[in-house]
Coordinates of C-alpha atoms in Angstrom, one line a residue:
M20 CA 26.4 -5.4 -7.9
G21 CA 25.9 -3.5 -4.8
G22 CA 26.9 -4.0 -1.1
G23 CA 25.0 -2.7 2.3
S24 CA 21.2 -2.2 2.6
Q25 CA 19.4 1.0 1.6
P26 CA 15.8 2.5 2.3
M27 CA 13.3 1.2 0.3
G28 CA 10.4 3.2 -0.5
L29 CA 8.3 3.1 -2.9
G30 CA 10.4 5.2 -4.7
Y31 CA 13.2 2.4 -4.7
W32 CA 10.5 -0.1 -5.5
K33 CA 9.8 1.8 -8.7
D34 CA 13.7 2.0 -9.3
A35 CA 13.9 -1.7 -9.3
M36 CA 11.0 -1.7 -11.6
K37 CA 12.4 0.1 -14.1
N38 CA 14.3 -2.2 -16.1
T39 CA 11.7 -5.1 -15.6
P40 CA 8.4 -5.5 -17.7
K41 CA 5.7 -3.8 -16.0
E42 CA 3.7 -6.9 -17.2
V43 CA 5.0 -9.7 -15.0
L44 CA 3.6 -8.6 -11.9
N45 CA 0.2 -9.8 -12.8
Y46 CA -2.4 -11.8 -11.6
N47 CA -1.4 -15.5 -12.4
L48 CA 1.8 -14.3 -10.2
A49 CA -0.4 -12.7 -7.3
Y50 CA -2.3 -16.7 -7.2
A51 CA 0.6 -18.7 -7.3
V52 CA 2.3 -16.8 -4.1
L53 CA -1.1 -16.9 -2.6
C54 CA -1.9 -20.7 -2.9
F55 CA 1.3 -21.9 -2.4
G56 CA 2.1 -19.4 0.4
L57 CA -0.8 -20.3 2.2
M58 CA 0.9 -23.6 3.1
G59 CA 2.4 -21.7 5.9
T60 CA -0.9 -21.6 7.8
A61 CA 0.1 -25.6 8.4
R62 CA 2.9 -25.0 10.9
G63 CA 0.7 -21.5 12.3
L64 CA -2.0 -23.5 12.8
D65 CA -0.6 -26.7 14.5
E66 CA 1.6 -23.9 16.9
G67 CA -1.2 -21.9 17.8
L68 CA -3.7 -24.3 17.9
V69 CA -2.5 -26.8 20.1
S70 CA -1.4 -24.7 23.3
G71 CA -4.6 -23.7 23.5
T72 CA -6.1 -27.2 23.4
I73 CA -4.1 -28.9 25.8
S74 CA -5.1 -26.3 28.7
Q75 CA -8.7 -26.6 27.9
K76 CA -10.3 -28.0 30.6
S77 CA -12.5 -30.3 28.5
F78 CA -9.7 -31.8 26.6
I79 CA -7.9 -32.4 30.1
S80 CA -10.8 -34.2 31.4
E81 CA -11.3 -35.8 28.0
Y82 CA -8.0 -37.1 27.8
G83 CA -7.1 -37.5 31.7
L84 CA -4.8 -35.1 31.5
T85 CA -6.0 -33.9 34.9
V86 CA -2.9 -33.6 38.2
L87 CA -4.1 -34.7 41.2
E88 CA -3.9 -32.8 44.7
D89 CA -0.9 -34.5 46.0
K90 CA 0.4 -34.1 42.3
S91 CA 1.6 -38.0 42.5
N92 CA 0.7 -38.2 38.9
A93 CA 2.0 -35.0 37.5
A94 CA 5.3 -36.8 35.5
A95 CA 3.1 -39.0 34.1
V96 CA 0.8 -36.0 33.2
A97 CA 3.7 -34.5 31.6
Q98 CA 4.7 -37.1 29.9
K99 CA 1.4 -37.1 27.8
T100 CA 0.9 -33.5 27.1
G101 CA 4.3 -33.2 25.8
N102 CA 3.7 -36.4 23.8
I103 CA 0.3 -34.8 22.3
A104 CA 2.0 -31.6 21.4
A105 CA 5.4 -33.4 20.0
M106 CA 4.1 -35.9 18.1
V107 CA 3.4 -33.6 14.7
Q108 CA 6.9 -32.5 14.7
I109 CA 8.2 -36.1 15.2
G110 CA 6.1 -36.8 11.7
S111 CA 7.2 -33.6 10.3
V112 CA 10.8 -35.0 10.2
A113 CA 9.4 -37.6 7.7
G114 CA 7.6 -35.4 6.1
A115 CA 10.4 -32.9 5.5
L116 CA 12.6 -35.6 4.3
L117 CA 9.6 -37.0 2.0
A118 CA 9.1 -33.6 0.0
F119 CA 12.5 -33.5 -0.8
I120 CA 12.0 -36.9 -3.0
V121 CA 8.1 -36.4 -4.3
S122 CA 8.6 -32.9 -5.3
D123 CA 11.2 -33.8 -8.0
R124 CA 9.1 -36.5 -8.9
I125 CA 5.4 -35.5 -9.4
G126 CA 6.1 -31.5 -9.1
R127 CA 4.7 -29.1 -7.3
I128 CA 1.4 -29.3 -7.8
W129 CA 0.4 -33.1 -7.0
A130 CA 3.0 -32.9 -4.0
T131 CA 0.5 -29.9 -2.9
R132 CA -2.2 -31.8 -3.4
Q133 CA -0.9 -34.9 -1.6
L134 CA 0.0 -33.2 1.4
T135 CA -3.1 -31.4 2.2
L136 CA -4.7 -35.0 1.7
V137 CA -2.8 -36.0 4.2
W138 CA -3.0 -33.2 6.1
I139 CA -6.9 -33.8 6.2
I140 CA -6.9 -37.7 7.2
G141 CA -4.7 -36.8 10.0
T142 CA -6.6 -33.9 11.2
V143 CA -9.8 -36.3 11.0
V144 CA -8.3 -39.1 12.9
Y145 CA -7.1 -36.7 15.5
V146 CA -10.3 -34.6 16.3
T147 CA -12.3 -38.1 16.2
A148 CA -10.1 -39.7 19.3
K149 CA -13.0 -39.2 21.4
G150 CA -10.8 -39.8 24.3
N151 CA -8.4 -42.4 22.5
Y152 CA -4.9 -41.6 23.4
G153 CA -3.2 -43.7 20.8
Q154 CA -5.8 -42.6 18.2
I155 CA -4.8 -38.7 18.6
L156 CA -1.0 -39.6 18.5
A157 CA -1.4 -41.4 15.6
G158 CA -3.9 -38.6 13.7
R159 CA -0.9 -36.1 15.0
F160 CA 1.7 -38.1 13.5
V161 CA -0.2 -38.5 10.2
M162 CA -0.9 -34.5 10.1
G163 CA 3.0 -34.2 10.6
L164 CA 3.4 -36.2 7.5
G165 CA 1.7 -33.7 5.6
I166 CA 2.6 -30.6 7.7
G167 CA 6.6 -31.0 7.6
Q168 CA 6.2 -31.3 3.8
T169 CA 4.8 -27.7 3.6
T170 CA 7.9 -26.2 5.3
V171 CA 10.0 -27.4 1.9
V172 CA 7.1 -27.8 -1.1
A173 CA 5.5 -24.1 0.1
P174 CA 8.8 -22.2 -0.2
T175 CA 10.2 -24.0 -3.0
S176 CA 7.5 -23.3 -5.0
V177 CA 7.0 -19.7 -4.7
V178 CA 10.3 -19.1 -5.3
C179 CA 10.1 -21.0 -8.2
T180 CA 7.0 -19.0 -9.7
L181 CA 9.1 -15.4 -9.0
P182 CA 10.1 -13.0 -11.6
R183 CA 13.6 -12.0 -11.9
I184 CA 14.2 -8.2 -11.7
L185 CA 16.3 -6.4 -14.1
K186 CA 18.7 -4.2 -12.1
T187 CA 22.0 -3.8 -11.1
D188 CA 21.7 -3.3 -7.7
L189 CA 21.1 -6.6 -6.6
P190 CA 20.7 -6.5 -2.7
T191 CA 17.2 -4.3 -4.2
A192 CA 16.1 -7.6 -6.5
I193 CA 16.8 -9.9 -3.7
W194 CA 14.5 -7.8 -1.3
L195 CA 11.7 -7.5 -3.8
R196 CA 12.0 -11.7 -4.2
L197 CA 12.6 -12.5 -0.4
L198 CA 9.5 -10.2 0.4
L199 CA 7.3 -12.2 -1.7
A200 CA 9.0 -15.2 -0.8
R201 CA 8.4 -14.4 3.1
F202 CA 4.8 -14.3 2.2
V203 CA 5.0 -18.2 3.4
D204 CA 6.2 -16.8 6.6
F205 CA 3.6 -14.1 7.1
A206 CA 1.0 -16.8 7.0
S207 CA 2.5 -18.6 9.3
V208 CA 2.5 -15.9 12.0
F209 CA -1.2 -14.6 10.9
S210 CA -2.6 -18.6 11.1
R211 CA -1.1 -18.9 14.7
V212 CA -2.4 -15.6 15.7
L213 CA -6.1 -16.4 13.9
C214 CA -6.1 -19.6 16.2
T215 CA -5.3 -18.3 19.3
W216 CA -8.1 -15.7 19.2
A217 CA -10.6 -18.4 17.7
L218 CA -9.8 -20.8 21.2
C219 CA -10.5 -17.6 23.1
L220 CA -13.3 -17.0 21.6
A221 CA -14.7 -20.6 21.9
T222 CA -14.3 -20.5 25.6
S223 CA -15.3 -17.7 25.7
P224 CA -18.6 -16.6 28.1
I225 CA -20.6 -14.6 25.2
E226 CA -23.2 -16.3 23.3
G227 CA -23.3 -16.4 19.8
L228 CA -19.3 -16.0 19.5
L229 CA -17.8 -19.5 18.7
C230 CA -19.5 -21.6 20.7
I231 CA -22.0 -22.8 17.9
L232 CA -22.0 -26.4 20.1
P233 CA -22.8 -25.7 23.8
V234 CA -21.2 -29.2 24.7
P235 CA -18.0 -28.7 26.0
A236 CA -16.3 -31.4 24.7
R237 CA -16.7 -29.6 21.4
Q238 CA -15.0 -26.2 22.6
W239 CA -11.6 -27.5 21.3
F240 CA -12.7 -29.2 18.7
I241 CA -14.3 -26.7 16.7
P242 CA -10.6 -24.4 16.5
N243 CA -9.0 -27.5 15.2
M244 CA -11.5 -27.5 12.2
M245 CA -9.4 -24.7 11.1
H246 CA -6.7 -27.3 9.6
I247 CA -9.4 -28.5 7.1
I248 CA -10.6 -25.5 6.1
F249 CA -6.9 -24.4 5.2
A250 CA -6.0 -27.7 3.6
G251 CA -9.3 -28.1 1.7
V252 CA -9.0 -24.6 0.2
I253 CA -5.7 -24.7 -0.8
F254 CA -6.0 -28.4 -2.1
I255 CA -9.0 -26.8 -4.5
A256 CA -6.9 -23.9 -5.2
S257 CA -4.1 -26.3 -6.8
F258 CA -6.2 -26.9 -9.6
F259 CA -6.3 -23.5 -10.5
A260 CA -2.2 -23.3 -10.3
L261 CA 0.5 -23.4 -12.5
E262 CA 3.2 -25.7 -12.6
S263 CA 6.6 -24.9 -12.0
P264 CA 8.6 -24.3 -15.2
R265 CA 11.9 -25.6 -13.5
Y266 CA 10.1 -29.0 -12.8
L267 CA 8.9 -29.1 -16.3
C268 CA 12.4 -28.6 -18.0
R269 CA 13.6 -30.9 -15.5
K270 CA 11.5 -33.4 -16.9
G271 CA 12.2 -31.9 -20.3
D272 CA 8.8 -30.6 -21.3
F273 CA 10.2 -27.3 -22.6
E274 CA 7.0 -26.4 -24.4
G275 CA 5.0 -26.5 -21.4
A276 CA 7.7 -24.7 -19.3
A277 CA 7.3 -22.2 -21.9
L278 CA 3.5 -22.0 -21.9
V279 CA 3.5 -21.9 -18.4
M280 CA 6.5 -19.0 -18.2
T281 CA 4.4 -16.7 -20.7
K282 CA 1.0 -17.1 -18.3
L283 CA 2.9 -16.6 -15.4
R284 CA 5.1 -13.4 -16.8
N285 CA 1.8 -12.5 -18.9
L286 CA 4.0 -12.0 -21.9
P287 CA 4.7 -14.0 -25.9
S288 CA 6.6 -16.6 -25.3
D289 CA 9.0 -15.2 -27.9
H290 CA 9.8 -12.1 -25.6
V291 CA 13.4 -11.6 -24.6
Y292 CA 12.7 -11.7 -20.7
V293 CA 10.6 -15.2 -21.1
Q294 CA 13.6 -16.6 -22.6
A295 CA 16.3 -15.2 -21.0
E296 CA 14.3 -17.2 -17.9
L297 CA 13.7 -20.6 -19.9
I298 CA 17.7 -20.2 -21.1
D299 CA 18.6 -19.3 -17.2
I300 CA 16.6 -22.2 -16.0
K301 CA 18.4 -25.1 -18.7
D302 CA 21.3 -23.0 -17.4
Q303 CA 21.1 -24.2 -13.6
L304 CA 19.8 -27.5 -14.5
E305 CA 22.5 -28.4 -16.5
R306 CA 25.2 -27.1 -14.3
E307 CA 23.2 -29.2 -11.5
R308 CA 23.6 -32.5 -13.6
E309 CA 27.3 -31.8 -14.0
A310 CA 27.9 -31.3 -10.5
T311 CA 26.2 -34.2 -9.4
L312 CA 27.8 -36.0 -12.2
G313 CA 24.3 -38.1 -12.5
S314 CA 24.6 -39.6 -9.0
A315 CA 20.8 -37.8 -7.6
W316 CA 20.8 -36.8 -4.2
F317 CA 24.5 -38.5 -3.4
G318 CA 26.4 -36.0 -5.6
P319 CA 25.1 -32.9 -3.1
L320 CA 25.2 -34.8 -0.5
K321 CA 29.0 -35.5 -1.1
E322 CA 29.6 -31.8 -1.8
L323 CA 27.8 -30.5 1.3
V324 CA 29.6 -32.6 3.4
L325 CA 33.3 -32.8 1.9
I326 CA 33.8 -29.4 1.0
K327 CA 34.8 -26.9 3.7
S328 CA 33.0 -23.7 2.9
N329 CA 29.5 -25.5 3.0
L330 CA 30.1 -27.7 5.7
Y331 CA 30.7 -24.5 7.3
R332 CA 27.3 -23.1 5.8
F333 CA 25.6 -26.6 7.2
M334 CA 27.0 -25.8 10.5
L335 CA 25.4 -22.1 10.9
G336 CA 22.0 -23.5 9.6
F337 CA 22.5 -26.4 12.3
A338 CA 23.2 -24.3 15.3
A339 CA 20.7 -21.8 14.3
Q340 CA 17.8 -24.6 14.4
V341 CA 19.1 -25.7 17.6
L342 CA 20.0 -22.5 19.4
G343 CA 16.5 -20.9 18.4
Q344 CA 14.8 -23.8 19.5
W345 CA 16.2 -23.8 22.8
S346 CA 16.7 -20.6 23.8
G347 CA 12.6 -20.5 24.6
G348 CA 10.9 -18.1 22.1
G349 CA 9.1 -21.6 20.8
F350 CA 8.4 -23.0 23.7
I351 CA 6.2 -20.1 25.2
T352 CA 4.8 -19.7 21.9
I353 CA 3.5 -23.6 22.4
Y354 CA 3.3 -23.4 25.8
A355 CA 2.0 -20.5 26.4
P356 CA -1.1 -20.6 28.4
Q357 CA 1.1 -22.5 30.6
F358 CA 3.4 -19.6 31.3
F359 CA 1.2 -17.4 31.9
T360 CA -0.3 -19.6 34.4
I361 CA 2.8 -19.8 36.3
L362 CA 3.4 -15.7 36.4
G363 CA 0.2 -15.4 38.3
T364 CA -2.7 -15.3 35.2
T365 CA -5.6 -17.2 36.8
G366 CA -8.6 -18.4 34.7
Q367 CA -8.9 -19.9 31.1
S368 CA -10.5 -17.1 29.6
E369 CA -8.0 -14.9 30.7
K370 CA -4.8 -17.3 30.0
L371 CA -6.3 -17.5 26.6
F372 CA -7.0 -13.7 25.8
A373 CA -3.3 -13.0 27.4
T374 CA -2.2 -15.8 25.0
A375 CA -3.8 -14.1 22.1
V376 CA -2.5 -10.4 22.7
F377 CA 1.1 -12.6 22.8
G378 CA 0.3 -13.6 19.4
V379 CA -0.9 -10.5 18.0
V380 CA 2.5 -9.0 19.4
K381 CA 4.9 -11.8 17.6
F382 CA 2.5 -10.9 14.4
A383 CA 3.1 -7.6 14.4
S384 CA 6.4 -7.5 15.3
A385 CA 7.3 -10.3 12.4
L386 CA 5.9 -8.1 9.9
I387 CA 7.4 -5.0 11.1
C388 CA 11.1 -7.1 11.3
A389 CA 10.8 -8.2 8.0
F390 CA 9.6 -5.6 6.1
F391 CA 12.1 -3.1 7.8
L392 CA 14.5 -3.8 10.6
V393 CA 16.0 -6.9 9.1
D394 CA 17.0 -5.4 6.2
F395 CA 18.2 -2.4 7.4
L396 CA 20.0 -3.6 10.3
G397 CA 21.3 -6.4 8.9
R398 CA 21.3 -10.1 9.3
K399 CA 23.9 -10.1 12.0
R400 CA 23.0 -6.6 14.2
A401 CA 19.3 -7.5 13.9
L402 CA 20.1 -11.2 15.4
G403 CA 22.0 -10.1 18.2
A404 CA 19.7 -7.3 18.8
G405 CA 16.9 -9.7 19.2
I406 CA 19.0 -12.4 21.3
T407 CA 20.3 -9.5 23.8
L408 CA 16.4 -8.5 24.3
Q409 CA 15.6 -12.2 24.6
L410 CA 18.1 -12.2 26.8
V411 CA 17.1 -9.6 29.5
S412 CA 13.3 -10.9 28.8
V413 CA 14.2 -14.6 29.8
L414 CA 16.6 -13.4 32.5
Y415 CA 13.9 -11.0 34.4
A416 CA 11.4 -13.9 34.3
A417 CA 14.1 -16.3 35.8
I418 CA 15.2 -14.0 38.7
F419 CA 11.4 -13.1 39.3
L420 CA 10.5 -16.7 39.0
T421 CA 13.8 -17.7 41.8
A422 CA 12.6 -14.9 44.3
V423 CA 8.9 -15.2 44.1
P424 CA 8.4 -19.2 43.2
Q425 CA 5.1 -19.7 44.3
I426 CA 3.0 -17.1 42.6
T427 CA -0.6 -17.9 44.4
K428 CA -1.5 -18.5 48.2
V429 CA -4.0 -20.1 49.8
D430 CA -6.9 -17.9 51.8
T431 CA -6.7 -19.0 55.5
K432 CA -10.3 -18.4 56.0
T433 CA -12.2 -19.4 52.5
G434 CA -9.2 -21.8 51.4
A435 CA -9.7 -20.3 47.8
T436 CA -6.5 -19.8 45.5
V437 CA -5.8 -16.1 45.1
P438 CA -2.8 -14.4 43.4
L439 CA -0.3 -12.3 45.6
T440 CA -0.5 -8.5 46.0
G441 CA 1.3 -5.8 46.4
A442 CA 4.9 -5.6 44.9
A443 CA 4.9 -9.4 44.5
H444 CA 2.2 -9.0 42.1
H445 CA 3.7 -5.9 40.1
A446 CA 6.6 -7.9 39.7
A447 CA 4.5 -10.8 37.7
T448 CA 3.3 -8.2 36.0
G449 CA 6.9 -7.1 34.9
A450 CA 7.4 -10.8 34.3
I451 CA 4.3 -11.0 31.7
V452 CA 5.2 -7.9 29.9
F453 CA 9.0 -9.1 29.4
I454 CA 7.2 -12.4 28.0
Y455 CA 5.8 -10.0 25.6
F456 CA 9.1 -8.7 24.9
S457 CA 10.3 -11.8 23.9
G458 CA 7.8 -12.1 21.5
V459 CA 9.0 -9.0 19.9
A460 CA 12.8 -10.3 20.4
W461 CA 12.1 -13.7 18.5
A462 CA 10.4 -11.9 15.7
L463 CA 13.8 -9.5 15.1
G464 CA 16.2 -12.5 16.0
W465 CA 15.9 -16.3 15.7
N466 CA 12.7 -16.2 13.8
S467 CA 13.7 -14.2 11.0
I468 CA 17.6 -15.4 10.6
Q469 CA 16.0 -19.0 10.8
D470 CA 14.6 -19.0 7.2
L471 CA 17.0 -16.6 5.8
I472 CA 19.9 -18.3 6.4
G473 CA 18.8 -21.2 4.1
A474 CA 18.0 -18.9 1.5
E475 CA 21.1 -16.9 1.2
I476 CA 24.4 -18.9 1.9
F477 CA 24.0 -22.5 0.1
P478 CA 25.0 -22.8 -3.4
L479 CA 22.2 -23.4 -5.5
R480 CA 23.4 -26.9 -6.0
V481 CA 23.1 -27.8 -2.8
R482 CA 20.2 -25.4 -1.6
S483 CA 17.5 -28.1 -1.5
L484 CA 19.2 -30.9 0.1
A485 CA 20.6 -28.6 2.4
N486 CA 17.2 -26.5 3.4
S487 CA 15.4 -30.4 3.5
L488 CA 18.1 -31.2 6.0
I489 CA 17.9 -28.5 8.4
M490 CA 14.4 -28.5 8.2
C491 CA 14.6 -32.2 9.8
I492 CA 16.7 -30.9 12.3
H493 CA 14.7 -28.2 13.2
F494 CA 11.6 -30.8 14.0
V495 CA 13.8 -33.0 15.5
N496 CA 14.7 -30.4 17.9
Q497 CA 10.9 -28.7 18.4
Y498 CA 9.8 -32.3 19.1
G499 CA 12.7 -32.9 21.7
S500 CA 11.5 -29.5 23.1
S501 CA 8.4 -29.9 23.1
K502 CA 8.3 -33.2 25.1
A503 CA 11.2 -31.6 27.4
V504 CA 9.2 -28.3 28.6
P505 CA 6.5 -29.9 30.5
L506 CA 8.5 -32.4 32.6
M507 CA 10.9 -29.3 32.7
L508 CA 8.5 -27.4 34.7
L509 CA 8.0 -30.0 37.2
P510 CA 8.9 -28.9 40.6
G511 CA 11.0 -32.1 40.8
S512 CA 13.0 -31.1 37.8
L513 CA 14.0 -27.9 36.6
A514 CA 10.7 -25.9 38.1
P515 CA 9.8 -23.0 36.3
S516 CA 12.4 -20.7 37.6
G517 CA 14.9 -23.5 37.1
T518 CA 13.8 -23.7 33.2
F519 CA 14.1 -20.1 32.3
W520 CA 17.7 -19.9 33.7
F521 CA 18.3 -22.9 30.8
F522 CA 16.7 -20.5 28.4
S523 CA 19.0 -17.7 29.5
A524 CA 22.1 -19.6 29.2
V525 CA 21.0 -20.8 25.8
T526 CA 20.3 -17.5 24.6
W527 CA 23.4 -16.0 26.1
L528 CA 25.7 -19.1 24.2
G529 CA 23.7 -18.1 21.3
L530 CA 25.0 -14.5 21.1
V531 CA 28.6 -15.6 21.7
W532 CA 27.6 -17.8 18.6
V533 CA 26.4 -15.0 16.4
W534 CA 29.4 -12.5 17.3
F535 CA 32.6 -15.3 16.8
F536 CA 30.6 -17.5 13.7
L537 CA 27.9 -16.0 11.7
P538 CA 28.8 -13.1 9.0
E539 CA 27.0 -10.6 7.9
T540 CA 24.9 -11.4 4.4
A541 CA 22.8 -9.0 3.9
G542 CA 23.0 -7.5 0.4
K543 CA 25.5 -9.4 -0.6
S544 CA 26.3 -10.9 -4.3
L545 CA 27.2 -14.6 -5.5
E546 CA 30.7 -13.8 -5.8
S547 CA 31.4 -12.0 -2.3
M548 CA 29.5 -14.5 -0.4
D549 CA 31.7 -17.6 -2.0
E550 CA 34.7 -15.8 -1.6
K551 CA 33.5 -15.1 2.3
F552 CA 33.1 -18.9 3.0
S553 CA 36.4 -19.6 1.1
L554 CA 37.9 -17.6 4.1
P555 CA 39.6 -19.6 7.1
W556 CA 37.0 -20.6 9.6
Y557 CA 38.0 -18.4 12.3
L558 CA 37.7 -15.4 10.1
I559 CA 34.2 -16.0 8.4
G560 CA 32.3 -14.7 11.2
R561 CA 34.1 -12.0 12.7
K562 CA 36.0 -10.5 9.3
G563 CA 34.2 -12.0 6.5
A564 CA 32.0 -9.0 6.0
E565 CA 35.5 -6.5 5.7
M566 CA 37.1 -9.2 3.4
S567 CA 34.4 -9.9 0.8
R568 CA 32.5 -6.8 0.6
G569 CA 30.5 -6.1 -2.9
R570 CA 31.4 -8.3 -5.6
G571 CA 34.3 -9.4 -3.6
A572 CA 37.7 -8.3 -2.3
V573 CA 39.9 -9.3 -4.9
A574 CA 38.0 -7.9 -7.7
E575 CA 37.8 -4.7 -5.8
A576 CA 41.2 -4.8 -5.0
T577 CA 42.3 -5.6 -8.3
E578 CA 40.4 -2.3 -9.4
N579 CA 40.9 0.0 -6.7
G580 CA 45.0 -1.2 -6.7
G581 CA 44.3 -2.4 -2.9
D582 CA 46.3 -4.6 -0.6
L583 CA 46.4 -7.5 -2.9
D584 CA 49.2 -8.9 -0.8
K585 CA 47.5 -9.3 2.5
I586 CA 44.5 -10.6 0.6
S587 CA 46.6 -13.3 -1.5
A588 CA 48.0 -14.6 2.1
V589 CA 45.0 -15.2 3.4
Q590 CA 44.0 -17.3 0.3
A591 CA 47.3 -19.0 0.3
E592 CA 46.3 -19.6 4.2
H593 CA 42.8 -21.3 3.7
A594 CA 44.6 -23.0 0.5
G595 CA 47.1 -24.9 3.1
A596 CA 44.2 -25.5 5.6
L597 CA 42.3 -27.3 2.9

């Protein structure tokens, strides 16, 4: 089994697939990836729409979010704005926990159908609130119950349909599977871009674009209908999708699992490839049952908490979510129009256009990083490079806002508010450019690693539970940040400059964490991964890659006559720590 990353062109793809039946890449597989992968749009739609919605004049007027001239109500308005933006995240916490139970009880297909119905019901309650603040919070909470489930159901459903790649070069097989599995992330980023442009066009003065209804209050209503459209498409598509063979085997329906597998792989049921996959699924389920000792979810939870190597893995997932969420990358996406206002962009259409361009930058960066840079550089170096660029970006904005706290000034003759000119104006333009750079940095860094960590480091027995808990941590932090940022930006609080200094501090802390704690996981076999996390905790991040290369340092040392005494000493030290 191989070690590091390699160039992955068309020839490399053909080489990876040469021992795999060509029939496995077929319409049924593509349809399954598309159907379940589209659930990734749920998060993207909400994050893309809420930022523009809460900044639209019609929405501000309808829900009383106007700040008075003396700013006496600024804190109350910030609190209400944060509640509206964050309520989906608090619902998503419950949704992520619910999905862990529901998907194993009723299957991926019915889990998909019920979550899309919950998503639609919440959206209807939300868009029909008509100024009722309590109803809009209730609607967005119910939306969160559906959206939170997609973060668990979508990736597990896609992964369950992916074929095995019969090739001894394991990194290539993993890369090909991850490419398909990350369709969920592509859908999320693409839908976020679609939303920002829809909001931009909805407020455009040009007739005949999205201004179908001339009533100003409908400007935010029309783009938000995309929630219902996408949820409806996924709901209808689920009736033509195939159930997970793994779920059917778990329920004891081996004949049904075999039938589904023949359709997914486009091969006869007695084909050795199909039989091998079914045997592998049964073996995995049997090992899971033995590991949990019939204790359902309690067994994996006990194993996750009490085994030190698993606890270290969970620490990595936990820290990646906390440091990633509070580094500023996600906040800038959700509150992009407000940040562009702070940096001198005036006019509602101009702010939404800048936000839309920001979305395109993040989408293009996400594609480039996912296809090329993350695997080429490796997980640790890619994250380190992304965080470094993000640190430079937010640090520039912090310094600029400290030096120029007021981006606009009042014209003494007309009384109108006008932007600053000269050097201050050019510096403000530079700050906006660095905000775009932070989008590139986010795609290369935290955005990629948050998903890949859960997919690569956890053993199969605890992977599902660990990922559900990590997604709960993700949404809890996103909820807290969404509520906190509007209050942090107030003059009596951290103010814009202090907020960006806070982002800078967290980003720097994340860089230190990456250097000391995070090991390289790209192109590592399961054997070397287990050996890596069996090292003492203070060696995993800094020396783990060196001491667990290829199939594992012990195996390689045995074959190559390496320094077994040194390796044995490390293992003995770790055994003593346990």
